[in-house]
Amino acid sequence: MHQHLDHLHPYPFQKLSALLRDVTPPADKPHIALSIGEPRHAPPAFVLQELSANLDSISRYPVTRGSDNLREAIADWLLTRFKARVSADTQVLPVNGTRE
C-alpha cells in the first residue's frame, strides 16, 4: 500500500457518528438526524412523473460527457454561485457517484 494512505482522514459521516455516539438528545425535543441515510419522505410528484415518462432510457448509462443541457446548467450554477465563468463544452464534465 502507498505510504501516505495512513494520513487520510476518516470519512466525514464516520467521524460524525463517533462524535455523536455518547450524545443523548433531550427527551422533550424531536430527533433531527443529520447523518447520511435513506430518504424518509415521498419524492415530489413531478419527480415520479419524470421518472415514469423516461423509463425507456433508465437502463442505459449516460455518456460520460453528459447532455448539453446538464453541462450548461452546471456552468450556469457555477456562474451564479461562485461567479466562475466556465465553458460548458470544454470545462464541465459531470462525475456521478463521487463523494468528495
PDB file of C-alpha atoms in Angstrom:
ATOM      1  CA  MET A   1       0.000   0.000   0.000  1.00  0.00           C
ATOM      2  CA  HIS A   2       1.028   3.599  -0.510  1.00  0.00           C
ATOM      3  CA  GLN A   3       2.840   5.124   2.456  1.00  0.00           C
ATOM      4  CA  HIS A   4       0.565   8.159   2.654  1.00  0.00           C
ATOM      5  CA  LEU A   5      -2.730   6.251   2.992  1.00  0.00           C
ATOM      6  CA  ASP A   6      -2.305   6.336   6.780  1.00  0.00           C
ATOM      7  CA  HIS A   7      -2.588  10.141   6.633  1.00  0.00           C
ATOM      8  CA  LEU A   8      -6.096  10.169   5.157  1.00  0.00           C
ATOM      9  CA  HIS A   9      -8.869  11.451   7.396  1.00  0.00           C
ATOM     10  CA  PRO A  10     -11.885   9.273   8.161  1.00  0.00           C
ATOM     11  CA  TYR A  11     -14.972   9.709   6.034  1.00  0.00           C
ATOM     12  CA  PRO A  12     -16.924  12.693   7.469  1.00  0.00           C
ATOM     13  CA  PHE A  13     -20.011  10.668   8.376  1.00  0.00           C
ATOM     14  CA  GLN A  14     -17.894   8.128  10.260  1.00  0.00           C
ATOM     15  CA  LYS A  15     -16.387  10.993  12.222  1.00  0.00           C
ATOM     16  CA  LEU A  16     -19.845  12.481  12.891  1.00  0.00           C
ATOM     17  CA  SER A  17     -21.120   9.121  14.159  1.00  0.00           C
ATOM     18  CA  ALA A  18     -18.174   8.866  16.549  1.00  0.00           C
ATOM     19  CA  LEU A  19     -18.761  12.412  17.828  1.00  0.00           C
ATOM     20  CA  LEU A  20     -22.458  11.736  18.451  1.00  0.00           C
ATOM     21  CA  ARG A  21     -22.047   8.255  19.922  1.00  0.00           C
ATOM     22  CA  ASP A  22     -22.434   9.336  23.569  1.00  0.00           C
ATOM     23  CA  VAL A  23     -24.830  12.237  22.988  1.00  0.00           C
ATOM     24  CA  THR A  24     -28.374  11.891  24.278  1.00  0.00           C
ATOM     25  CA  PRO A  25     -30.829  14.472  22.960  1.00  0.00           C
ATOM     26  CA  PRO A  26     -33.387  15.991  25.347  1.00  0.00           C
ATOM     27  CA  ALA A  27     -36.430  13.736  25.706  1.00  0.00           C
ATOM     28  CA  ASP A  28     -38.830  16.617  25.037  1.00  0.00           C
ATOM     29  CA  LYS A  29     -37.250  17.519  21.689  1.00  0.00           C
ATOM     30  CA  PRO A  30     -37.718  15.646  18.405  1.00  0.00           C
ATOM     31  CA  HIS A  31     -34.636  13.945  16.990  1.00  0.00           C
ATOM     32  CA  ILE A  32     -33.298  15.537  13.810  1.00  0.00           C
ATOM     33  CA  ALA A  33     -30.957  13.134  12.023  1.00  0.00           C
ATOM     34  CA  LEU A  34     -28.091  14.994  10.359  1.00  0.00           C
ATOM     35  CA  SER A  35     -26.301  11.892   9.143  1.00  0.00           C
ATOM     36  CA  ILE A  36     -26.258  10.297   5.740  1.00  0.00           C
ATOM     37  CA  GLY A  37     -29.056   7.879   5.086  1.00  0.00           C
ATOM     38  CA  GLU A  38     -32.006   6.873   3.030  1.00  0.00           C
ATOM     39  CA  PRO A  39     -34.688   9.392   2.153  1.00  0.00           C
ATOM     40  CA  ARG A  40     -37.577   9.137   4.601  1.00  0.00           C
ATOM     41  CA  HIS A  41     -40.137  11.161   2.701  1.00  0.00           C
ATOM     42  CA  ALA A  42     -42.033  10.556  -0.508  1.00  0.00           C
ATOM     43  CA  PRO A  43     -40.441  12.159  -3.560  1.00  0.00           C
ATOM     44  CA  PRO A  44     -42.235  15.117  -5.147  1.00  0.00           C
ATOM     45  CA  ALA A  45     -44.917  14.095  -7.643  1.00  0.00           C
ATOM     46  CA  PHE A  46     -43.148  15.804 -10.558  1.00  0.00           C
ATOM     47  CA  VAL A  47     -40.047  13.643  -9.969  1.00  0.00           C
ATOM     48  CA  LEU A  48     -42.120  10.463 -10.142  1.00  0.00           C
ATOM     49  CA  GLN A  49     -43.819  11.737 -13.299  1.00  0.00           C
ATOM     50  CA  GLU A  50     -40.479  12.432 -14.984  1.00  0.00           C
ATOM     51  CA  LEU A  51     -39.122   9.021 -13.987  1.00  0.00           C
ATOM     52  CA  SER A  52     -42.234   7.310 -15.329  1.00  0.00           C
ATOM     53  CA  ALA A  53     -42.066   9.255 -18.582  1.00  0.00           C
ATOM     54  CA  ASN A  54     -38.448   8.217 -19.120  1.00  0.00           C
ATOM     55  CA  LEU A  55     -38.442   4.562 -18.063  1.00  0.00           C
ATOM     56  CA  ASP A  56     -37.331   3.517 -21.551  1.00  0.00           C
ATOM     57  CA  SER A  57     -33.930   5.177 -21.024  1.00  0.00           C
ATOM     58  CA  ILE A  58     -33.345   4.229 -17.385  1.00  0.00           C
ATOM     59  CA  SER A  59     -31.484   1.027 -18.285  1.00  0.00           C
ATOM     60  CA  ARG A  60     -28.808   2.856 -20.299  1.00  0.00           C
ATOM     61  CA  TYR A  61     -25.864   4.628 -18.740  1.00  0.00           C
ATOM     62  CA  PRO A  62     -25.492   8.262 -19.787  1.00  0.00           C
ATOM     63  CA  VAL A  63     -22.449   9.199 -21.805  1.00  0.00           C
ATOM     64  CA  THR A  64     -19.533  10.384 -19.680  1.00  0.00           C
ATOM     65  CA  ARG A  65     -19.745  13.821 -21.230  1.00  0.00           C
ATOM     66  CA  GLY A  66     -23.337  14.244 -20.049  1.00  0.00           C
ATOM     67  CA  SER A  67     -26.027  16.042 -22.003  1.00  0.00           C
ATOM     68  CA  ASP A  68     -25.575  19.543 -23.347  1.00  0.00           C
ATOM     69  CA  ASN A  69     -28.427  20.736 -21.105  1.00  0.00           C
ATOM     70  CA  LEU A  70     -26.813  19.260 -17.980  1.00  0.00           C
ATOM     71  CA  ARG A  71     -23.391  20.783 -18.707  1.00  0.00           C
ATOM     72  CA  GLU A  72     -24.985  24.165 -19.430  1.00  0.00           C
ATOM     73  CA  ALA A  73     -26.964  24.008 -16.171  1.00  0.00           C
ATOM     74  CA  ILE A  74     -23.772  23.193 -14.253  1.00  0.00           C
ATOM     75  CA  ALA A  75     -21.909  26.069 -15.914  1.00  0.00           C
ATOM     76  CA  ASP A  76     -24.811  28.437 -15.124  1.00  0.00           C
ATOM     77  CA  TRP A  77     -24.829  27.293 -11.488  1.00  0.00           C
ATOM     78  CA  LEU A  78     -21.063  27.880 -11.176  1.00  0.00           C
ATOM     79  CA  LEU A  79     -21.533  31.384 -12.555  1.00  0.00           C
ATOM     80  CA  THR A  80     -24.436  32.136 -10.214  1.00  0.00           C
ATOM     81  CA  ARG A  81     -22.899  30.556  -7.106  1.00  0.00           C
ATOM     82  CA  PHE A  82     -19.199  31.386  -7.486  1.00  0.00           C
ATOM     83  CA  LYS A  83     -19.100  33.986 -10.281  1.00  0.00           C
ATOM     84  CA  ALA A  84     -16.943  31.434 -12.132  1.00  0.00           C
ATOM     85  CA  ARG A  85     -17.395  31.582 -15.886  1.00  0.00           C
ATOM     86  CA  VAL A  86     -16.614  28.215 -17.464  1.00  0.00           C
ATOM     87  CA  SER A  87     -17.268  26.716 -20.875  1.00  0.00           C
ATOM     88  CA  ALA A  88     -19.974  24.050 -20.715  1.00  0.00           C
ATOM     89  CA  ASP A  89     -18.439  22.442 -23.815  1.00  0.00           C
ATOM     90  CA  THR A  90     -14.806  22.248 -22.742  1.00  0.00           C
ATOM     91  CA  GLN A  91     -14.619  22.715 -18.954  1.00  0.00           C
ATOM     92  CA  VAL A  92     -17.566  20.801 -17.466  1.00  0.00           C
ATOM     93  CA  LEU A  93     -17.543  17.035 -17.045  1.00  0.00           C
ATOM     94  CA  PRO A  94     -20.202  15.553 -14.773  1.00  0.00           C
ATOM     95  CA  VAL A  95     -18.983  12.792 -12.469  1.00  0.00           C
ATOM     96  CA  ASN A  96     -21.850  10.803 -10.953  1.00  0.00           C
ATOM     97  CA  GLY A  97     -21.331   8.966  -7.717  1.00  0.00           C
ATOM     98  CA  THR A  98     -18.427  10.894  -6.260  1.00  0.00           C
ATOM     99  CA  ARG A  99     -18.458  11.657  -2.556  1.00  0.00           C
ATOM    100  CA  GLU A 100     -15.978  14.463  -2.233  1.00  0.00           C
TER     101      GLU A 100
END
